[in-house]
mmCIF file of C-alpha atoms in Angstrom:
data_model
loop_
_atom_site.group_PDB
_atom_site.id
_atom_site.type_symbol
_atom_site.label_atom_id
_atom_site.label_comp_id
_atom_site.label_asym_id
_atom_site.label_seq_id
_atom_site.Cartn_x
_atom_site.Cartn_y
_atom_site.Cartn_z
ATOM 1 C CA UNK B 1 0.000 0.000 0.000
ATOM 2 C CA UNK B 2 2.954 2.365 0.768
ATOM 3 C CA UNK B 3 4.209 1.892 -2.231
ATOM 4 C CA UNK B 4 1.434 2.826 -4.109
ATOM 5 C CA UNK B 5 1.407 6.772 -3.425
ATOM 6 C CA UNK B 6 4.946 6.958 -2.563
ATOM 7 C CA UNK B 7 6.350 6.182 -6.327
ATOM 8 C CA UNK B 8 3.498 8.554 -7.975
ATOM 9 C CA UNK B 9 5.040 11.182 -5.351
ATOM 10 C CA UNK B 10 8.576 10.597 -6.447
ATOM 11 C CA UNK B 11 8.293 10.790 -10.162
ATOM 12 C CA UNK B 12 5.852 13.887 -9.624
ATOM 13 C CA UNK B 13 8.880 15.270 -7.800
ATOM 14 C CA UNK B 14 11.596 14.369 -9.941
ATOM 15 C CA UNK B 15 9.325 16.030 -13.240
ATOM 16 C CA UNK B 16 9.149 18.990 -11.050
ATOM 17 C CA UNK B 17 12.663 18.946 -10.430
ATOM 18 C CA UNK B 18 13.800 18.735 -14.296
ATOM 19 C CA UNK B 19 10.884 21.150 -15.220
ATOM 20 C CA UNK B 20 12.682 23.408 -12.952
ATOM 21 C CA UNK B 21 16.321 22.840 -13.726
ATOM 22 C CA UNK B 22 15.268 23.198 -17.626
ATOM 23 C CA UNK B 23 13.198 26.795 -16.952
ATOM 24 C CA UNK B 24 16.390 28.062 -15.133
ATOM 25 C CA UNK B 25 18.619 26.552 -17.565
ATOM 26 C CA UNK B 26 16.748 28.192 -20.081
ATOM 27 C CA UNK B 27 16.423 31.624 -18.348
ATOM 28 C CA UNK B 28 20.237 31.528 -18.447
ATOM 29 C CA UNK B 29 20.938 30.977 -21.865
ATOM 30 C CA UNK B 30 21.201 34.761 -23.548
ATOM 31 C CA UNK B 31 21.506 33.844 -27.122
ATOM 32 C CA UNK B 32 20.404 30.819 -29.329
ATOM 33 C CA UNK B 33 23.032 29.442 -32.186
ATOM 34 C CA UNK B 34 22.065 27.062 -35.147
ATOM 35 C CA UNK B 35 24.638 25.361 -36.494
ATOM 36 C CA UNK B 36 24.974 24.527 -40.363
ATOM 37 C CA UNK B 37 26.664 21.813 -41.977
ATOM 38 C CA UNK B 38 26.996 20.092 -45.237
ATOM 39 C CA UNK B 39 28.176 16.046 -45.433
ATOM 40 C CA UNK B 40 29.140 13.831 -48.716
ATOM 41 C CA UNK B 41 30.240 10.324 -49.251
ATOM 42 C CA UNK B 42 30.686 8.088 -46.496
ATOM 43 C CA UNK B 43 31.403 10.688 -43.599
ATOM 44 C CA UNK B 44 29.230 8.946 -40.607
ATOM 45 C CA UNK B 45 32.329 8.576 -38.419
ATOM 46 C CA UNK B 46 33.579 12.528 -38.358
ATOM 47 C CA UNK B 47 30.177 13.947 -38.598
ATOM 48 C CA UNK B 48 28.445 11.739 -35.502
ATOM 49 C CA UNK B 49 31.200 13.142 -33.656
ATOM 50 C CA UNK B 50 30.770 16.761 -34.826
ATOM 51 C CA UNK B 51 26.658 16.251 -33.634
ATOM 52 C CA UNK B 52 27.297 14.473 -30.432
ATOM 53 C CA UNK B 53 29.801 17.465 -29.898
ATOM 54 C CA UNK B 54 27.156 20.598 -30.892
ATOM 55 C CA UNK B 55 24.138 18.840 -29.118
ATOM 56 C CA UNK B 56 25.975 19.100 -25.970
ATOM 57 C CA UNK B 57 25.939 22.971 -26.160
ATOM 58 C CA UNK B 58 22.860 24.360 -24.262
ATOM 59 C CA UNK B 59 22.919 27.433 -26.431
ATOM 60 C CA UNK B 60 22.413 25.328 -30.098
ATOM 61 C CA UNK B 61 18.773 25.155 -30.527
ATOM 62 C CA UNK B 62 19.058 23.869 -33.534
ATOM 63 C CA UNK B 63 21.175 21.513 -36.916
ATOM 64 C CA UNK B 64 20.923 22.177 -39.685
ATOM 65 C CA UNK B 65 22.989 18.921 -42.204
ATOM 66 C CA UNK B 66 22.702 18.924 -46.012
ATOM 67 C CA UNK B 67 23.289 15.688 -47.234
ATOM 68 C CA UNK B 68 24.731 15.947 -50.718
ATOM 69 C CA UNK B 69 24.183 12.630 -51.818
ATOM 70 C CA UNK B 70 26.004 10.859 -49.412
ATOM 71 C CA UNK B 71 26.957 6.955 -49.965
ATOM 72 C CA UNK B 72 24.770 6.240 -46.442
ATOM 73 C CA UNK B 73 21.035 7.395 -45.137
ATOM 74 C CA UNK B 74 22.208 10.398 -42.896
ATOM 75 C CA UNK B 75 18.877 11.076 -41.896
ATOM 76 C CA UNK B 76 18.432 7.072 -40.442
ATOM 77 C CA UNK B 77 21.784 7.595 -38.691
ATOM 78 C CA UNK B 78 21.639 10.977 -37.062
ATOM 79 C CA UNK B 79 17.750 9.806 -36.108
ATOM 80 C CA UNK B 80 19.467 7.613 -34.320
ATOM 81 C CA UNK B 81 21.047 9.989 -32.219
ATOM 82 C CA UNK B 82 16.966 10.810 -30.746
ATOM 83 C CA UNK B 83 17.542 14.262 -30.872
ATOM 84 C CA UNK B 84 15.086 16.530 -32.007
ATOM 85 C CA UNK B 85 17.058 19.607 -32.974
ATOM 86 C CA UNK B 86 18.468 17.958 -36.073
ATOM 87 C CA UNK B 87 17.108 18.421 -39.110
ATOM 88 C CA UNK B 88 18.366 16.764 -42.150
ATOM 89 C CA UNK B 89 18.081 18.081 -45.682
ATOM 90 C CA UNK B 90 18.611 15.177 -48.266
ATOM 91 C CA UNK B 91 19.780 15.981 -52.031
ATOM 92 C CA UNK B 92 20.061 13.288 -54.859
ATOM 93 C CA UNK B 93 23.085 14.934 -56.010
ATOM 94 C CA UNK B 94 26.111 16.644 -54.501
ATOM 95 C CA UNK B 95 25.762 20.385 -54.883
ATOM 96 C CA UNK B 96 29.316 21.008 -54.019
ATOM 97 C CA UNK B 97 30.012 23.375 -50.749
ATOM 98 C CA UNK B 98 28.689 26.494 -51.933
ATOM 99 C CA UNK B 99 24.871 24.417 -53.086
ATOM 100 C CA UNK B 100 24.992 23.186 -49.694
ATOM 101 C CA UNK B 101 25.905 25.740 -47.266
ATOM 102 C CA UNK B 102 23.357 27.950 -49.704
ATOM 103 C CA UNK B 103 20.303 25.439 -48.903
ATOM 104 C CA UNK B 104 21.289 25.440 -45.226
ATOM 105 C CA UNK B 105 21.573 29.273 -44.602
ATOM 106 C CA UNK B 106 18.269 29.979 -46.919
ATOM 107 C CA UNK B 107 16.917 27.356 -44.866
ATOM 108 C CA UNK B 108 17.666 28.836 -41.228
ATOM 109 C CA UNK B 109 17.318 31.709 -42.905
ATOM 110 C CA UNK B 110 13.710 31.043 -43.157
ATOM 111 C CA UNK B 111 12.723 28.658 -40.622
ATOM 112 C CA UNK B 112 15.259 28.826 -37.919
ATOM 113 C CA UNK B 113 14.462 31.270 -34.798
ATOM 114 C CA UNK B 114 17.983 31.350 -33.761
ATOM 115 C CA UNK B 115 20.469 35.073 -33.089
ATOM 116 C CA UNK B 116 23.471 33.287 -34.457
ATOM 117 C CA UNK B 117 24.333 30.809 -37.733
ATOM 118 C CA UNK B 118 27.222 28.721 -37.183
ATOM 119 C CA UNK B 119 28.914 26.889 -39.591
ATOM 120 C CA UNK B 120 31.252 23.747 -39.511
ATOM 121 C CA UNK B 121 32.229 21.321 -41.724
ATOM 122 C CA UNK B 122 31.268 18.164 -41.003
ATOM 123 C CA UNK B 123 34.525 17.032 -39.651
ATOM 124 C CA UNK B 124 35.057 20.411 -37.572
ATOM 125 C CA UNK B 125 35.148 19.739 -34.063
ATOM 126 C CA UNK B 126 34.659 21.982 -31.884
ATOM 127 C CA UNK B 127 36.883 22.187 -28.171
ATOM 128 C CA UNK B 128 34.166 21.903 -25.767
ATOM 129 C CA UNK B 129 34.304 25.340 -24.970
ATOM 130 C CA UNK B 130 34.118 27.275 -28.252
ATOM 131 C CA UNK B 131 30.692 28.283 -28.568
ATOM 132 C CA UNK B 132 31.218 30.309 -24.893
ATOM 133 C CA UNK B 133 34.501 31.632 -26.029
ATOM 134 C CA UNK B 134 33.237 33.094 -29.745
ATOM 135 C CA UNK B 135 29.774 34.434 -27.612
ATOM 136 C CA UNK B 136 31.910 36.378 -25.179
ATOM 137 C CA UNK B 137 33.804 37.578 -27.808
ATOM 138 C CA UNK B 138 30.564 38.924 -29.306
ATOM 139 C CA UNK B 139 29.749 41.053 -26.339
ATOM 140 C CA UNK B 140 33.218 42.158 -25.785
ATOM 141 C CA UNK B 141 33.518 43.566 -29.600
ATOM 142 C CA UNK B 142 31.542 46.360 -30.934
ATOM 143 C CA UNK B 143 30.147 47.137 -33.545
ATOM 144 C CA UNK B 144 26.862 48.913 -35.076
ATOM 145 C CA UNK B 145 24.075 47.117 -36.090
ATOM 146 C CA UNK B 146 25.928 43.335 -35.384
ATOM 147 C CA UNK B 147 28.457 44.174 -38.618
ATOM 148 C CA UNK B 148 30.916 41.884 -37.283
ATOM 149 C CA UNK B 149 31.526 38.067 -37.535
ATOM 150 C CA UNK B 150 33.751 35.859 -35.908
ATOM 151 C CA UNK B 151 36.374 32.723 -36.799
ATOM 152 C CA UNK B 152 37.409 29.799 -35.099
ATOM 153 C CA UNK B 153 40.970 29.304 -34.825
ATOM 154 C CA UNK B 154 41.714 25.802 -36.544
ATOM 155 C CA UNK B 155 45.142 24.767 -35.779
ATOM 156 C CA UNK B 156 46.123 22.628 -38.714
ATOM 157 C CA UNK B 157 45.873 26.165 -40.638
ATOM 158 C CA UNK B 158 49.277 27.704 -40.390
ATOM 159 C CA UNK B 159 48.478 30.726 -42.205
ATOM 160 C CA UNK B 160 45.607 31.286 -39.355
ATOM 161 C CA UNK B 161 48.066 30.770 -36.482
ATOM 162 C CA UNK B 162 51.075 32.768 -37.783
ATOM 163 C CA UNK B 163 47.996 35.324 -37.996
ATOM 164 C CA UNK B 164 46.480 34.742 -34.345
ATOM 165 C CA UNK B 165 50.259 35.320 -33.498
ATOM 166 C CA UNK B 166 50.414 38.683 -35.004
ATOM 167 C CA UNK B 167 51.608 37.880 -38.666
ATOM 168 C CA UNK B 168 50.513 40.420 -41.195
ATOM 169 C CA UNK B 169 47.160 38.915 -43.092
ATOM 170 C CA UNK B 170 48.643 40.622 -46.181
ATOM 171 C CA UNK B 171 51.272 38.090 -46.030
ATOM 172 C CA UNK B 172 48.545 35.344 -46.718
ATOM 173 C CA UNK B 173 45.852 36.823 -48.479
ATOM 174 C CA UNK B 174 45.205 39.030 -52.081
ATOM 175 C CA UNK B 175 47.155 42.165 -52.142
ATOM 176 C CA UNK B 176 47.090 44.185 -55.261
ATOM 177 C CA UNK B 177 50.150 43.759 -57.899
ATOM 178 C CA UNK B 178 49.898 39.955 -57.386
ATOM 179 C CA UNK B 179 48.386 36.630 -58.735
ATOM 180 C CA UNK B 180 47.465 34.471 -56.422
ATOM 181 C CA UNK B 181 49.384 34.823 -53.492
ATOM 182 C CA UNK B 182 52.530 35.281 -56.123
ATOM 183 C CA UNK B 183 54.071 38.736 -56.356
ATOM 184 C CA UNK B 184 57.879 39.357 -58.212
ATOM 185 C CA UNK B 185 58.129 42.359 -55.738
ATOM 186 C CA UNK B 186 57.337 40.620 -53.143
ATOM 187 C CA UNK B 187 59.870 37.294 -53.908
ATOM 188 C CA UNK B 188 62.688 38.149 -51.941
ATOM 189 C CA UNK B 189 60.246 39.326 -48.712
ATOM 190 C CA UNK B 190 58.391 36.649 -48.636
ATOM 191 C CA UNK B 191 61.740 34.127 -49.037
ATOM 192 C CA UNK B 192 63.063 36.234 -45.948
ATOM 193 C CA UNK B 193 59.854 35.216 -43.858
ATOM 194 C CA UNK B 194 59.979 31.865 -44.635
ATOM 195 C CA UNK B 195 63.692 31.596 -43.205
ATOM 196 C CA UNK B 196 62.692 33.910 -40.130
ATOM 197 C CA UNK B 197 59.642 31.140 -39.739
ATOM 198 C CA UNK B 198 61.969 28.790 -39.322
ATOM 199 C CA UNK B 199 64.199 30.486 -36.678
ATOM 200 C CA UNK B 200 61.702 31.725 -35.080
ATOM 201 C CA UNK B 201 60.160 30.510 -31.784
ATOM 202 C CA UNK B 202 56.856 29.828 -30.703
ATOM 203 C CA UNK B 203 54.788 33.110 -30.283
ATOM 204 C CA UNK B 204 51.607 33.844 -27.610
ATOM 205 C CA UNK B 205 48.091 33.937 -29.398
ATOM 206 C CA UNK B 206 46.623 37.781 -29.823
ATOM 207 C CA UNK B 207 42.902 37.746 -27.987
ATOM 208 C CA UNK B 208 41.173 38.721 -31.444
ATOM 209 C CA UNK B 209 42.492 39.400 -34.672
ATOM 210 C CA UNK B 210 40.913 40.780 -38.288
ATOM 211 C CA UNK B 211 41.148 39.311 -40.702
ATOM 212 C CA UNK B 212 40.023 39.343 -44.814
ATOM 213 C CA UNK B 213 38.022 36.453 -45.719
ATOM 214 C CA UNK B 214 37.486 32.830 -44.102
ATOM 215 C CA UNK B 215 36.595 29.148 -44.850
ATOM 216 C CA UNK B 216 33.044 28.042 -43.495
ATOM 217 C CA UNK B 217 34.643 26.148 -41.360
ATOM 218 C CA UNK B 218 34.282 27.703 -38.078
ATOM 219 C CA UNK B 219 32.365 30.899 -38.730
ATOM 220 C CA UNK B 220 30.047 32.690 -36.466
ATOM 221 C CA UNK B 221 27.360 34.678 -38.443
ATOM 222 C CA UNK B 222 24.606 37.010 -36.747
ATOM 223 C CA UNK B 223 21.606 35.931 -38.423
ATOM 224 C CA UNK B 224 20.873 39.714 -39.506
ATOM 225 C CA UNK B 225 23.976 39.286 -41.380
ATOM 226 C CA UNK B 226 22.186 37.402 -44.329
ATOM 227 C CA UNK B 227 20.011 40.324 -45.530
ATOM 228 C CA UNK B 228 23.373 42.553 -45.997
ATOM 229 C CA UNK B 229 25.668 39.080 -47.622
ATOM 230 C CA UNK B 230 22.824 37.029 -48.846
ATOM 231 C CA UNK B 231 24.134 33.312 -49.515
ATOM 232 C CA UNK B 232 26.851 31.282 -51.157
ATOM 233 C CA UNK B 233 27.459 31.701 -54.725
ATOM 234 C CA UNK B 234 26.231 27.879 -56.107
ATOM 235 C CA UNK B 235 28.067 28.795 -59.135
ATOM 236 C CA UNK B 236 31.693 28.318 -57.773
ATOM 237 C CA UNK B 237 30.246 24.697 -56.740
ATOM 238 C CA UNK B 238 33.612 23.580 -54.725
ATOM 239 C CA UNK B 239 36.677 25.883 -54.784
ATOM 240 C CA UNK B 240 36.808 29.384 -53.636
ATOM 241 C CA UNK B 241 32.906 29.750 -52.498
ATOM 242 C CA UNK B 242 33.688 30.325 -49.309
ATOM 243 C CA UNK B 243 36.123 33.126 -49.863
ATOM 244 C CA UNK B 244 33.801 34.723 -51.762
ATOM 245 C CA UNK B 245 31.057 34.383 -49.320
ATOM 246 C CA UNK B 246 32.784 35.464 -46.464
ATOM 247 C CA UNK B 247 34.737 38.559 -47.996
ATOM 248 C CA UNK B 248 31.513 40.113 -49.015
ATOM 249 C CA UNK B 249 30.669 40.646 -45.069
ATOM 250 C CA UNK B 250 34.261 42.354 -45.584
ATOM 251 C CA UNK B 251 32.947 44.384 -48.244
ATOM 252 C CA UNK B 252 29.646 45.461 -46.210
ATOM 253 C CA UNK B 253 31.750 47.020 -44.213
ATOM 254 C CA UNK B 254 31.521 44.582 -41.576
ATOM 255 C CA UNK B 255 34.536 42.955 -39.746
ATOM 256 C CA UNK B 256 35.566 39.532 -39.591
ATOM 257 C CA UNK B 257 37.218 38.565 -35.903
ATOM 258 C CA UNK B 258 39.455 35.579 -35.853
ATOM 259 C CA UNK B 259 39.249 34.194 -32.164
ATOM 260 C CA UNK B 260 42.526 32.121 -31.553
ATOM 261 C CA UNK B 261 41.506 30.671 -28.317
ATOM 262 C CA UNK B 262 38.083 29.479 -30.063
ATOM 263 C CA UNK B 263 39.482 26.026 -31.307
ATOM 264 C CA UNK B 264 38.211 23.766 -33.996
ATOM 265 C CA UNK B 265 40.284 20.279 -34.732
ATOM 266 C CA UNK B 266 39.693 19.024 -38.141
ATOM 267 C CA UNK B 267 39.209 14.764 -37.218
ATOM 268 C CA UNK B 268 39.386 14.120 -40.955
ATOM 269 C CA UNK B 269 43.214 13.324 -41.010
ATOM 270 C CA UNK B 270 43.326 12.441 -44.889
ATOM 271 C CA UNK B 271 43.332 16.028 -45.759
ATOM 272 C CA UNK B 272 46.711 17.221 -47.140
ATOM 273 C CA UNK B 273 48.911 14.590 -45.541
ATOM 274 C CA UNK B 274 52.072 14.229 -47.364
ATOM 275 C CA UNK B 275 51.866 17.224 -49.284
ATOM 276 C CA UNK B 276 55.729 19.326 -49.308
ATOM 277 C CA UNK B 277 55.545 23.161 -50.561
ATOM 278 C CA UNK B 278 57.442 24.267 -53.036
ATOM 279 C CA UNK B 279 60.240 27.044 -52.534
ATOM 280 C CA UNK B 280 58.081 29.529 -54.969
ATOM 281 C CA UNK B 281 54.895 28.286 -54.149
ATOM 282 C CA UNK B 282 51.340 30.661 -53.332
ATOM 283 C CA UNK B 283 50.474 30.979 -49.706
ATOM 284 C CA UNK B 284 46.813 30.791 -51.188
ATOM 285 C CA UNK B 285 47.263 28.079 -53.045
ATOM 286 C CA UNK B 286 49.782 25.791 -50.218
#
């Protein structure tokens, strides 16, 4: 007989107790991020990480994963995961990275009541504490009207972390008088760097630094942003899309923040293994 009202008494407690925990949870949470990605092939084992990762932030509300034909159901596997907040968008074809971060934005864009957009590729993962890092980074940096976005530091990018140390962007990027990274006037000065990189010790991270244009890969977008930028550019399909995208927030006259102690890892370790630069090479194209 005691056991009959005492277990209806417990569980009413224990709902009260998560109904509580959630509201304050809730109440503490100031902004809400959706985070886009886009998948291809047979990716399962990096991108399951990447959600398991992102779902564990209180602040995501909702992801957003293109599936551009992949080799696997995506949407059976990350239903799997019994999580609500992911929505998959399945194409018969692969749209490249600039179809498929297009369909995700225009589709947060539209149905997605979130403040920020954040995009990864689907073997970006975050370091646990990221998301808190590039959101107090947002408050700390003004700007009118949210014309700023920000940029996870991703370590296997040297270009990024000779920048997050203090290196010129210039020295990376498209200056005028050049072609692709490749300058005559700027041979010798860029040979000199290359030697000083090697001599040169370890440097301390800068707190935030601008820079030009970005990969997807780790960007933090304002969802007013979209009206001023509009989307990717489905035309470039694959290469360059992103730079593009992103340097037209540079052209708004908005400013793009790269956060060095904001980490992404790239888990996908096949990318650009064994490949040696050249003495002469591009920075944009090593």
């Amino acid at each position: 007989m005691v056991c009959c009202w005492i277990i209806p008494i417990y569980f009413a407690w224990l709902m009260l107790f998560y109904v509580l925990f959630l509201s304050d949870l809730m109440a503490n949470i100031k902004y809400k991020v959706c985070v886009l990605t886009v998948t291809y092939g047979n990716r399962w084992r990096f991108l399951q990480q990447v959600l398991q990762r992102v779902l564990g932030f209180a602040e995501v509300v909702q992801v957003i994963v293109v599936d551009n034909a992949s080799d696997f159901s995506v949407l059976k596997e990350a239903s799997a995961l019994n999580d609500n907040r992911v929505k998959v968008l399945v194409n018969t074809e692969n749209k490249g990275s600039a179809g498929g971060y297009h369909q995700a934005l225009k589709y947060a864009d539209d149905q997605v009541d979130a403040d920020f957009f954040w995009l990864l590729d689907d073997d970006n993962l975050p370091d646990e504490n990221a998301l808190k890092i590039l959101l107090e980074n947002w408050e700390k940096i003004s700007a009118e009207n949210n014309e700023k976005a920000l940029f996870c530091l991703r370590t296997d990018r040297k270009p990024h972390v000779k920048i997050a140390q203090g290196e010129n962007p210039n020295r990376y990027y498209l200056v005028p008088d050049n072609f692709l990274g490749f300058s005559l006037k700027r041979i010798l000065h860029n040979q000199f760097l290359k030697l000083k990189d090697r001599f040169e010790g370890e440097k301390p991270f800068k707190t935030q630094v601008k820079i030009p244009y970005v990969p997807y890969g780790g960007l933090l977008l304002h969802q007013s942003m979209i009206a001023k930028i509009g989307y990717p550019n489905e035309a470039f399909f694959l290469y360059v899309d992103d730079s593009e995208y992103t340097f037209r927030i540079t052209q708004n006259n908005a400013t793009i923040w790269l956060i060095p102690a904001a980490k992404v890892v790239d888990i996908d370790p096949s990318q650009g293994i064994n490949y040696q630069k050249k003495w002469f090479a591009s920075p944009l194209l090593d």
